Coordinates of N, CA and C in Angstrom, one line a residue:
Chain A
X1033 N 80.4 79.2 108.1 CA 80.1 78.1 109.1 C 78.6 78.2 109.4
X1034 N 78.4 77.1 109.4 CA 76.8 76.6 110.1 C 76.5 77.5 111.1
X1035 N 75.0 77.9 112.2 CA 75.1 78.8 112.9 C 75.0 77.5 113.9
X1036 N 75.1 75.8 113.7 CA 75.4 75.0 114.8 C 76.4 74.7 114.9
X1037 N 77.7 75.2 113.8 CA 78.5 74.5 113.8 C 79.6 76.1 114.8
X1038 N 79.2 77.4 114.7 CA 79.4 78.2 115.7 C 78.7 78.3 117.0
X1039 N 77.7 77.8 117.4 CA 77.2 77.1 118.3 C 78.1 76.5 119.4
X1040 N 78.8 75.3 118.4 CA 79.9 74.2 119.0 C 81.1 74.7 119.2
X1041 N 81.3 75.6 118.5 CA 82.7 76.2 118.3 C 83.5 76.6 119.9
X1042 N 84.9 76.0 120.3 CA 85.6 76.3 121.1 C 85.9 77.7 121.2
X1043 N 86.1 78.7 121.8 CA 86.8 80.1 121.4 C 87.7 79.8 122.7
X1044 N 88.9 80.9 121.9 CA 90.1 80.8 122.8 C 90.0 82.7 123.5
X1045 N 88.9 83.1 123.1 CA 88.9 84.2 124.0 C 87.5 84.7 123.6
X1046 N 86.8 85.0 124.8 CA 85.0 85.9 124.6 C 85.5 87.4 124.7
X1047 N 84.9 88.2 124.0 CA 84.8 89.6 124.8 C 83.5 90.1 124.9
X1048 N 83.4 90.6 126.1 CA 81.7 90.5 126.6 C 81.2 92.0 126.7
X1049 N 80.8 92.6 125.5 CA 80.8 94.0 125.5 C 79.1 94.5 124.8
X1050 N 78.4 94.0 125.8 CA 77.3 94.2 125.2 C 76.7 95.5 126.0
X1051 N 77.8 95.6 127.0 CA 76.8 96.8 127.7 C 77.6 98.2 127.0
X1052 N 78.1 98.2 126.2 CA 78.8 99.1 125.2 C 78.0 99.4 124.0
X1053 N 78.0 100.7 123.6 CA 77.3 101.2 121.9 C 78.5 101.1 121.1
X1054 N 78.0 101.7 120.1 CA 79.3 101.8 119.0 C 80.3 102.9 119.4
X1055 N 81.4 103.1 119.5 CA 82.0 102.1 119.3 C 83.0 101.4 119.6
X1056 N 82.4 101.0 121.1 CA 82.9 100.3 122.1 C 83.5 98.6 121.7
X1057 N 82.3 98.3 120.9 CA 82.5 96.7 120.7 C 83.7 96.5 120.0
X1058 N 83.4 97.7 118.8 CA 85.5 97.5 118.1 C 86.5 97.9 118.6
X1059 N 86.2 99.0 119.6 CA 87.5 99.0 120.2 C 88.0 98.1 121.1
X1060 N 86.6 97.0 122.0 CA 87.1 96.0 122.7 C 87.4 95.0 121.8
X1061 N 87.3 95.0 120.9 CA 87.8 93.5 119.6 C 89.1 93.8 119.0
X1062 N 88.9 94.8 119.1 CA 91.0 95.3 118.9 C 91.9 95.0 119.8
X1063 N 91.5 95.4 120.9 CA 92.2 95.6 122.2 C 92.4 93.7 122.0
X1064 N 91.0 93.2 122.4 CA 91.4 91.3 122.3 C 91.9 90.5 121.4
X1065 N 92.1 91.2 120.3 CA 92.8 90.5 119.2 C 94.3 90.3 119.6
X1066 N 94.5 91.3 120.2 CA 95.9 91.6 120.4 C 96.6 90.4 121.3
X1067 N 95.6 89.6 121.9 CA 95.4 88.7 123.0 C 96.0 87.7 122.7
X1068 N 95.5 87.4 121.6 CA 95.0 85.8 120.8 C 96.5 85.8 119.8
X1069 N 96.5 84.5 119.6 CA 97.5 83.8 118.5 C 97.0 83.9 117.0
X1070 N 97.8 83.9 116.4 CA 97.0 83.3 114.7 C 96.7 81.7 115.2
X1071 N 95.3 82.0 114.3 CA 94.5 80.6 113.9 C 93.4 80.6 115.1
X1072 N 93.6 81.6 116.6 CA 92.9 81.2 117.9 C 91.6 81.9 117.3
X1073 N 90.5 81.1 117.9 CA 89.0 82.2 117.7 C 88.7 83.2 118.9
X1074 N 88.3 83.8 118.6 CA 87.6 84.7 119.0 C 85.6 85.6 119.4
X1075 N 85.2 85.6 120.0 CA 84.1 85.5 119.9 C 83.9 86.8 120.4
X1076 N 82.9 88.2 120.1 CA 82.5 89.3 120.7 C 81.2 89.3 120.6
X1077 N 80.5 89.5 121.7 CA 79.4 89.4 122.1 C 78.8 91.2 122.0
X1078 N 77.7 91.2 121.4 CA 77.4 92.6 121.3 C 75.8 92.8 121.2
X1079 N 75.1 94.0 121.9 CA 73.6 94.1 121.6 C 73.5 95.3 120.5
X1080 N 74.6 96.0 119.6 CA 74.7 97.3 118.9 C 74.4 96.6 117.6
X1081 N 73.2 97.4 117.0 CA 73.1 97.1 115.9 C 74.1 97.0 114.5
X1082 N 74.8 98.3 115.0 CA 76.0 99.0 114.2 C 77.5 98.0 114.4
X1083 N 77.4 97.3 115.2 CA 78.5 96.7 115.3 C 78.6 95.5 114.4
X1084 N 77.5 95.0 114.8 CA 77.1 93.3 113.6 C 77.2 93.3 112.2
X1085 N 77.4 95.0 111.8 CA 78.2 95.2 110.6 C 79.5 95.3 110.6
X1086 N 79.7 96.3 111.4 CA 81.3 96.7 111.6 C 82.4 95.9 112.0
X1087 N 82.0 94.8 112.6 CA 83.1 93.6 113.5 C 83.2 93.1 112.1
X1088 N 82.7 92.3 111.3 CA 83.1 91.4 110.2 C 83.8 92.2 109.1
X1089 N 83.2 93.3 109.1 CA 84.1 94.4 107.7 C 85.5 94.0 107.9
X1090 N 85.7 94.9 109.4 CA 86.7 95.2 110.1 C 87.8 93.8 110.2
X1091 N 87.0 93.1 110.9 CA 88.4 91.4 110.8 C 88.1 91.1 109.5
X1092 N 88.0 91.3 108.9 CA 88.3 90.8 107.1 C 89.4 91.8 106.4
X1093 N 89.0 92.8 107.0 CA 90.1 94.1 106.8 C 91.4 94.0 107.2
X1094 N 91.4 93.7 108.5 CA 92.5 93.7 109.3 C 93.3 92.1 109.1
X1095 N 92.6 91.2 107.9 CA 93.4 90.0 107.7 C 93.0 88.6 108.8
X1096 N 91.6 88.7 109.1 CA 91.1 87.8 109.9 C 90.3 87.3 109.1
X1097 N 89.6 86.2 109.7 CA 88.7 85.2 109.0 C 87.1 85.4 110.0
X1098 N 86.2 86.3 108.9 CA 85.3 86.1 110.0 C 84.3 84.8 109.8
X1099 N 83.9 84.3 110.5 CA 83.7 82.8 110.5 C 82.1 83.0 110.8
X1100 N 81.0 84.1 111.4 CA 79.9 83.8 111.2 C 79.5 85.0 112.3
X1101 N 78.2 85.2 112.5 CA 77.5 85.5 113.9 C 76.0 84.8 114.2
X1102 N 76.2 84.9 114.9 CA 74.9 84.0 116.2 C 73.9 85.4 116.4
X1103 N 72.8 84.8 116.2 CA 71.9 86.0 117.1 C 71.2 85.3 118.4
X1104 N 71.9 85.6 119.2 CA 71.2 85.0 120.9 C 69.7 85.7 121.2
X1105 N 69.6 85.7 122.5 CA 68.1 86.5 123.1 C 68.5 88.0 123.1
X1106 N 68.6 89.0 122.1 CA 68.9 90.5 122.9 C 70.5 90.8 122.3
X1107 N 71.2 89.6 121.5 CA 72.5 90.1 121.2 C 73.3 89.5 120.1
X1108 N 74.3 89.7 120.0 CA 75.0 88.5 118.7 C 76.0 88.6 119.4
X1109 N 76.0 86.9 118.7 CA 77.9 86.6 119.0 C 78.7 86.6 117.9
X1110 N 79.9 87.7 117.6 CA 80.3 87.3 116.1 C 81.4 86.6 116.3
X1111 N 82.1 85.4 115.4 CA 83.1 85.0 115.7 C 84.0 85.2 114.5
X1112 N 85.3 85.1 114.5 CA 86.7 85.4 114.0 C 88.0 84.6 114.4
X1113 N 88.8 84.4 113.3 CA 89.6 83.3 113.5 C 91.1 84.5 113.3
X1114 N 91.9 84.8 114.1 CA 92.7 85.6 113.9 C 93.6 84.9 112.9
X1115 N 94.1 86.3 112.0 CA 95.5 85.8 110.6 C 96.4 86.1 111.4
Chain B
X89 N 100.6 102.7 106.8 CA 99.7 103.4 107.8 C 99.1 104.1 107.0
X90 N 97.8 104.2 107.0 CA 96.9 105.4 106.3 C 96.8 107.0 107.5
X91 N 96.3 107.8 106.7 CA 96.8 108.8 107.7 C 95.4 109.5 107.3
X92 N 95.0 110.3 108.7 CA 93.5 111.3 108.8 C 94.0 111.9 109.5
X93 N 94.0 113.7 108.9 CA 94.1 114.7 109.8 C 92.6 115.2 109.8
X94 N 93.0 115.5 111.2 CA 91.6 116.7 111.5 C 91.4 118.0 112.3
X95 N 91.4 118.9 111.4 CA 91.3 120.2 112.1 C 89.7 120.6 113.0
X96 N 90.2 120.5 114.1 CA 89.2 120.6 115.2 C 88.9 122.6 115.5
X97 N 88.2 122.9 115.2 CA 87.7 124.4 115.6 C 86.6 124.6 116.8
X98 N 86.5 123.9 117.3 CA 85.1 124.1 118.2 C 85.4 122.8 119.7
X99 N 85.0 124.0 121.2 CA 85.1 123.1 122.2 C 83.6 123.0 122.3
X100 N 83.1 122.7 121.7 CA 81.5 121.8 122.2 C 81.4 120.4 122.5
X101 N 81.1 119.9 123.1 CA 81.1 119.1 124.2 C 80.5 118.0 123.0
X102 N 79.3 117.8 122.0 CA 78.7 117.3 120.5 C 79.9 117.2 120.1
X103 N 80.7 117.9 119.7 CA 81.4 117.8 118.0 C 83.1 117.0 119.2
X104 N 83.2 117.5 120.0 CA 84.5 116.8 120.7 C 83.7 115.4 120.8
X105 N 82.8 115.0 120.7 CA 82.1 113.6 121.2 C 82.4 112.6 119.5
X106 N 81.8 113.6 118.7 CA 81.9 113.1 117.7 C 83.2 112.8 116.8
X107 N 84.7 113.8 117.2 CA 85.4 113.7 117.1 C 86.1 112.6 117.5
X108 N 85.6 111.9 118.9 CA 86.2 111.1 119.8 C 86.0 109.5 118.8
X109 N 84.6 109.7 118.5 CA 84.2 108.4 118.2 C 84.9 108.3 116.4
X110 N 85.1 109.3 115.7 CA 86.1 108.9 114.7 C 87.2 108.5 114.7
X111 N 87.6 109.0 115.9 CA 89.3 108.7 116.1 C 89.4 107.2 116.9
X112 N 88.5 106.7 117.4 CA 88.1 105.3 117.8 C 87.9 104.6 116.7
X113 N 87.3 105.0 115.8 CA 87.3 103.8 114.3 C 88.3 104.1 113.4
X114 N 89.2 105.2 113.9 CA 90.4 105.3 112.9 C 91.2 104.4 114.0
X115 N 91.4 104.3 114.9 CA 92.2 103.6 116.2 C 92.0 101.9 116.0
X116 N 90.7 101.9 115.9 CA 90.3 100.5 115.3 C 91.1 99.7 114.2
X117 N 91.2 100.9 112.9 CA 91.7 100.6 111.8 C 93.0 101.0 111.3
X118 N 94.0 101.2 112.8 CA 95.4 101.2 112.8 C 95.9 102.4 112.0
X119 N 95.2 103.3 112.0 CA 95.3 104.8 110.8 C 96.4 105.8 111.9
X120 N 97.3 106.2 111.2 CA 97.6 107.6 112.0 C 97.1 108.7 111.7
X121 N 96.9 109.7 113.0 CA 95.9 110.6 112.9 C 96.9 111.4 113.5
X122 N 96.9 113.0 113.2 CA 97.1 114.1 113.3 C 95.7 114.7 113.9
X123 N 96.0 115.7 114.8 CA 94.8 116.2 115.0 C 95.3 117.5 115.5
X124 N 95.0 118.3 114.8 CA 95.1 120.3 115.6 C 94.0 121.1 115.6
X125 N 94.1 121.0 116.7 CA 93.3 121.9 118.1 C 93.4 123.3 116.9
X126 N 91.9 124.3 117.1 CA 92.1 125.4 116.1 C 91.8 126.2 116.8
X127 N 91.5 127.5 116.6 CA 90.7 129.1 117.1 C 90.4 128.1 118.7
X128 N 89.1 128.0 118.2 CA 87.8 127.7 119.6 C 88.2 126.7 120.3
X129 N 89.0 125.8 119.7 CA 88.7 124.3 120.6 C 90.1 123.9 121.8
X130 N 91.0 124.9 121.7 CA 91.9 125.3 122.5 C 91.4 125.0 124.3
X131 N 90.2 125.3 124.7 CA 89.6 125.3 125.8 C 89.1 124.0 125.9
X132 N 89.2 123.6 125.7 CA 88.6 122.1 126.0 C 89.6 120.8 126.2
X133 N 91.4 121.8 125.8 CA 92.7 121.1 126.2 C 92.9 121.4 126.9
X134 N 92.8 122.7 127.8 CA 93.2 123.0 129.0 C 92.8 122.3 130.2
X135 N 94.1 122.4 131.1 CA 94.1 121.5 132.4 C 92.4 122.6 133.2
X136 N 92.3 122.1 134.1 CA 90.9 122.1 135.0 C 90.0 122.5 134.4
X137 N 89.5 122.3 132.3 CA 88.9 122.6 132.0 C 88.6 121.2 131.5
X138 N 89.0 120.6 130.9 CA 88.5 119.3 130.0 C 87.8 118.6 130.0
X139 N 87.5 118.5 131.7 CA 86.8 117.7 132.2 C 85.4 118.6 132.5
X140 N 85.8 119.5 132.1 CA 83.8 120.6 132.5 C 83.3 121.3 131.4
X141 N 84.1 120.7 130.4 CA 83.4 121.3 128.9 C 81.8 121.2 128.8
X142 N 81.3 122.2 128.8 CA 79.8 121.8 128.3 C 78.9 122.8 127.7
X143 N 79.4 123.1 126.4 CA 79.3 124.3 126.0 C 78.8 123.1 124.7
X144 N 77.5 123.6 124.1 CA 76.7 122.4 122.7 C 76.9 123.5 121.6
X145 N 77.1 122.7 120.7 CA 77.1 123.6 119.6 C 75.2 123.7 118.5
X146 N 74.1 122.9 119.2 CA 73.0 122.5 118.8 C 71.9 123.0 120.1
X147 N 71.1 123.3 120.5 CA 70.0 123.4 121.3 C 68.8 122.3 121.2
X148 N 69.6 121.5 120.5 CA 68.7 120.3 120.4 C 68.7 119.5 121.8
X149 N 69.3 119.1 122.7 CA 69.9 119.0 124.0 C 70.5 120.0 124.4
X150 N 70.1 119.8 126.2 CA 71.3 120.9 126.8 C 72.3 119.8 127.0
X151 N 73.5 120.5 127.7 CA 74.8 119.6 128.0 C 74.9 118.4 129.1
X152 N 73.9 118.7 129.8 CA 73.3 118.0 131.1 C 72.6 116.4 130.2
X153 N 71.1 116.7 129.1 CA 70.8 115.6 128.7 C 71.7 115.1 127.6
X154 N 72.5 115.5 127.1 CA 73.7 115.3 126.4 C 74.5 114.4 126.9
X155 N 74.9 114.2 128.1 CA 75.9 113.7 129.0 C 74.8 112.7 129.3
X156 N 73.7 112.3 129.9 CA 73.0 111.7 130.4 C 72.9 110.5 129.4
X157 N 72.3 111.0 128.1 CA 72.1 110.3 127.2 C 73.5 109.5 126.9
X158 N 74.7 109.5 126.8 CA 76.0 109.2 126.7 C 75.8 108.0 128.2
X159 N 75.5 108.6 128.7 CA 75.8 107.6 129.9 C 75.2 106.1 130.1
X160 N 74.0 107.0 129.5 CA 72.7 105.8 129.3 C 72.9 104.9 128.7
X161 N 74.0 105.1 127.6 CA 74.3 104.1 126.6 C 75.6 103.5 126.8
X162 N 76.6 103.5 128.1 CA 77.7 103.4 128.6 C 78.8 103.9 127.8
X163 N 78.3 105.5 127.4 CA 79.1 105.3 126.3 C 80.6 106.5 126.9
X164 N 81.7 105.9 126.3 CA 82.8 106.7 127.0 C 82.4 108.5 126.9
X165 N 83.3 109.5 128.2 CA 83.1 110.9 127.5 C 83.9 111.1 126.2
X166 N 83.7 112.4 125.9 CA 84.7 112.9 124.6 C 86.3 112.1 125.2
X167 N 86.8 112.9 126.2 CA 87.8 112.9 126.7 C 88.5 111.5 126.8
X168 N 87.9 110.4 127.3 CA 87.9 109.0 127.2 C 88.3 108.5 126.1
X169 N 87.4 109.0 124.9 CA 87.9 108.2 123.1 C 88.8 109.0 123.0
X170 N 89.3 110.1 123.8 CA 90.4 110.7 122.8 C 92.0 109.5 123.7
X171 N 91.4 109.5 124.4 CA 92.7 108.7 125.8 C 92.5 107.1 125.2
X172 N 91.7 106.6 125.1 CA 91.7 105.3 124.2 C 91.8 105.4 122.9
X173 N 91.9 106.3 121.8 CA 92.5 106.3 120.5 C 93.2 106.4 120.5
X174 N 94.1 107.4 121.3 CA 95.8 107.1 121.7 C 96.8 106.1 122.1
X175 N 95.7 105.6 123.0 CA 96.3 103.7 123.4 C 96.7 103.2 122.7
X176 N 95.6 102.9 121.3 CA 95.3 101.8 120.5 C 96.1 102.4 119.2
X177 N 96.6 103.4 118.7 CA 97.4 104.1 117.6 C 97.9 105.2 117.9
X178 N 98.6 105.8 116.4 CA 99.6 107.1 116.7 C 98.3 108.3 116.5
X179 N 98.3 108.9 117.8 CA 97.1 109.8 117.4 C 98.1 110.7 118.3
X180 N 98.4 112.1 117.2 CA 99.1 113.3 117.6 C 98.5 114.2 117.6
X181 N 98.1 114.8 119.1 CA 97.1 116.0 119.0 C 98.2 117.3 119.2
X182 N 98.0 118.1 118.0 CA 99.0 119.5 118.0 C 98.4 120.9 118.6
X183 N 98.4 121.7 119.4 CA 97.3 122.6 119.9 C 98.1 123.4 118.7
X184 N 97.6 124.4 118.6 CA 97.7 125.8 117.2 C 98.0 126.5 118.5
X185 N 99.1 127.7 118.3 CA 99.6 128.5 119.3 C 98.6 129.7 119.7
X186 N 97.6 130.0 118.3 CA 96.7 130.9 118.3 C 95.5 130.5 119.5
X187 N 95.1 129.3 119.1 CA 93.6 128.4 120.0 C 94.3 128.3 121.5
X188 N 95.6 128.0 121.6 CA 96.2 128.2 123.2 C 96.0 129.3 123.4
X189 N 96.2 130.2 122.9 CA 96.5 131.8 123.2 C 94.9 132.5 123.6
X190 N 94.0 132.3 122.7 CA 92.9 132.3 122.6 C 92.1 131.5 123.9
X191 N 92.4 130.4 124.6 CA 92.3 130.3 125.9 C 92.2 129.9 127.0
X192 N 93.8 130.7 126.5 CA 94.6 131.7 127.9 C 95.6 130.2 128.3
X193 N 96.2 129.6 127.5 CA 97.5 129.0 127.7 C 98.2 128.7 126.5
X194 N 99.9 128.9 127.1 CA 100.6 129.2 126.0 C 101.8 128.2 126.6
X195 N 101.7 127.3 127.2 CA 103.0 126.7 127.2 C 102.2 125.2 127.7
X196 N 103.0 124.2 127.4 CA 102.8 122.8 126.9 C 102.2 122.9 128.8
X197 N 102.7 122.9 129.3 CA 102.1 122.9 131.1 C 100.7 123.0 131.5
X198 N 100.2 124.4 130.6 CA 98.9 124.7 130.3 C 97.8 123.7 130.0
X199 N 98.2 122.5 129.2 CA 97.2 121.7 128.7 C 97.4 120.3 129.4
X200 N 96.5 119.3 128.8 CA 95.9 118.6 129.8 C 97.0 117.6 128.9
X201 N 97.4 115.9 129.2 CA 98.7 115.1 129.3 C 98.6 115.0 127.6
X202 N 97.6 114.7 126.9 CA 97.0 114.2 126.0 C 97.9 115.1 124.5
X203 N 98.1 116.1 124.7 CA 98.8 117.1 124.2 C 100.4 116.9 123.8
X204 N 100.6 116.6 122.6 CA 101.7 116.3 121.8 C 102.5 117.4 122.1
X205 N 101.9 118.4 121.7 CA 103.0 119.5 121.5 C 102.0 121.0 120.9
X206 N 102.8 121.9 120.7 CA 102.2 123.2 120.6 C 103.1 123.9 119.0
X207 N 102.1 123.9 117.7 CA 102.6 123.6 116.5 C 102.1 125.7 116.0
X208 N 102.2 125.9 115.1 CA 101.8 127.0 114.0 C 101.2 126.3 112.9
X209 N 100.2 127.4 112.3 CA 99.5 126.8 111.4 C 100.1 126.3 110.0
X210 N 101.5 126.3 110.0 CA 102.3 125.5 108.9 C 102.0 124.2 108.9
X211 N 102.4 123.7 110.0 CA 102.3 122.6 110.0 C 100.9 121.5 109.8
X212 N 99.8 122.5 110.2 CA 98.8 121.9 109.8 C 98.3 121.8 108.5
X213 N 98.9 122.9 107.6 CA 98.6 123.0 106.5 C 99.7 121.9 105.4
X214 N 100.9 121.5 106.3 CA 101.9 120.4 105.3 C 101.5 119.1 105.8
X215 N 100.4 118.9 107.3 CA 100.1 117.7 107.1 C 98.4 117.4 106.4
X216 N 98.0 118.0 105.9 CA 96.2 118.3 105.1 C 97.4 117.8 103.8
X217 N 98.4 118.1 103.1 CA 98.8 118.4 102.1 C 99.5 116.7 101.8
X218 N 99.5 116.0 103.0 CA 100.1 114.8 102.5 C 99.5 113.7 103.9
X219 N 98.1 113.7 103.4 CA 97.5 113.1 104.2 C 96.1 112.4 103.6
X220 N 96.4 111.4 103.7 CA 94.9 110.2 102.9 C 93.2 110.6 103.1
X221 N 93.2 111.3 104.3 CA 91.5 111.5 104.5 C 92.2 113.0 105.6
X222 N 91.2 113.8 105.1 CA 91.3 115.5 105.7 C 89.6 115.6 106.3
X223 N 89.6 115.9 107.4 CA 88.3 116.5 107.9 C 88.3 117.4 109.1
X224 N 87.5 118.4 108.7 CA 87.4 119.5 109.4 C 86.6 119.7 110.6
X225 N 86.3 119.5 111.6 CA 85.0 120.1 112.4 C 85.0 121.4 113.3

């Protein structure tokens, strides 16, 4: 996806873990996955370098769809479409 | 399930940290994990000790900027990833009867909640033997 067309993007759940290092952001993206339906998006917000690798490995691993990341002022938003 | 055991030998406040945060990306990645407590690291399961571990295995920090530095970064203690890797998967921590003995508890009462059970070193050695990823610290 376009980084305007994740921009636009509705999410059916944020997790806001930017005041976390590694590897906080995956454990809170596990923990919220658990939250969500198949097909609902998901967005995790993170300032960890190490994570903006590890979120997309990880939901492509675990059978998600990772759909893009954003880089904001100071952070990324990655987003994920749960399988 | 993929499976990681890890034989833990050392209560340093570093290597339990770094332990923590493996078992957080094995927790992530739905792995079951075995984990036995060995010789040294027995002390760092004990009840009114777990929480005042601060013994480093590096003199690169003392335990004080060690902890600081962790904090600075919001980052959970050892003790924390071991209590949230459990949450999130099957994470079996076995103490070795020797590393209890060694210090100075010998019955499941002795140790802090997190504690499966109290094993002999057979058993660590038949789960290394049928287990996907083995690491030692």
């Amino acid at each position: 996806m376009t980084t305007e067309e994740l921009q636009a993007i509705n999410v059916d759940k944020s997790v806001d873990a930017r005041g976390t290092a590694c590897p906080g952001p995956l454990l809170a993206a596990k923990k919220a996955i658990g939250e969500i339906t198949s097909g609902q998006i998901m967005e995790v917000l993170s300032a960890d370098e190490g994570t903006k690798k590890d979120i997309p490995k990880w939901a492509t691993k675990k059978g998600h769809e990772y759909l893009g990341t954003v880089e904001d002022s100071g952070y990324y938003k990655i987003y994920m479409k749960k399988g | 399930m993929a499976k990681m055991t890890v034989g833990l030998s050392t209560s340093s406040i570093d290597k339990l940290t770094s332990v923590g945060v493996i078992l957080s990306g094995a927790a992530a990645d739905d792995m079951e994990v075995d984990l036995f407590v060995l010789v040294n690291a027995g002390h760092a399961f004990l009840k009114n000790k777990a929480e005042n571990i601060s013994a480093m295995s590096e003199d690169i920090q003392t335990s004080e900027e060690f902890k600081a530095s962790l904090e600075k970064v919001s980052s959970p203690s050892w003790l924390e990833f071991f209590e949230m890797a459990k949450e999130l998967t099957e994470v079996k921590i076995h103490i070795c009867s020797l590393a209890g003995k060694i210090a100075g508890g010998e019955k499941m009462e002795d140790f802090i909640d997190i504690v499966d059970d109290i094993c002999g070193i057979g058993e660590y050695i038949e789960s290394i033997q049928n287990t996907d990823i083995n690491i030692f610290i």
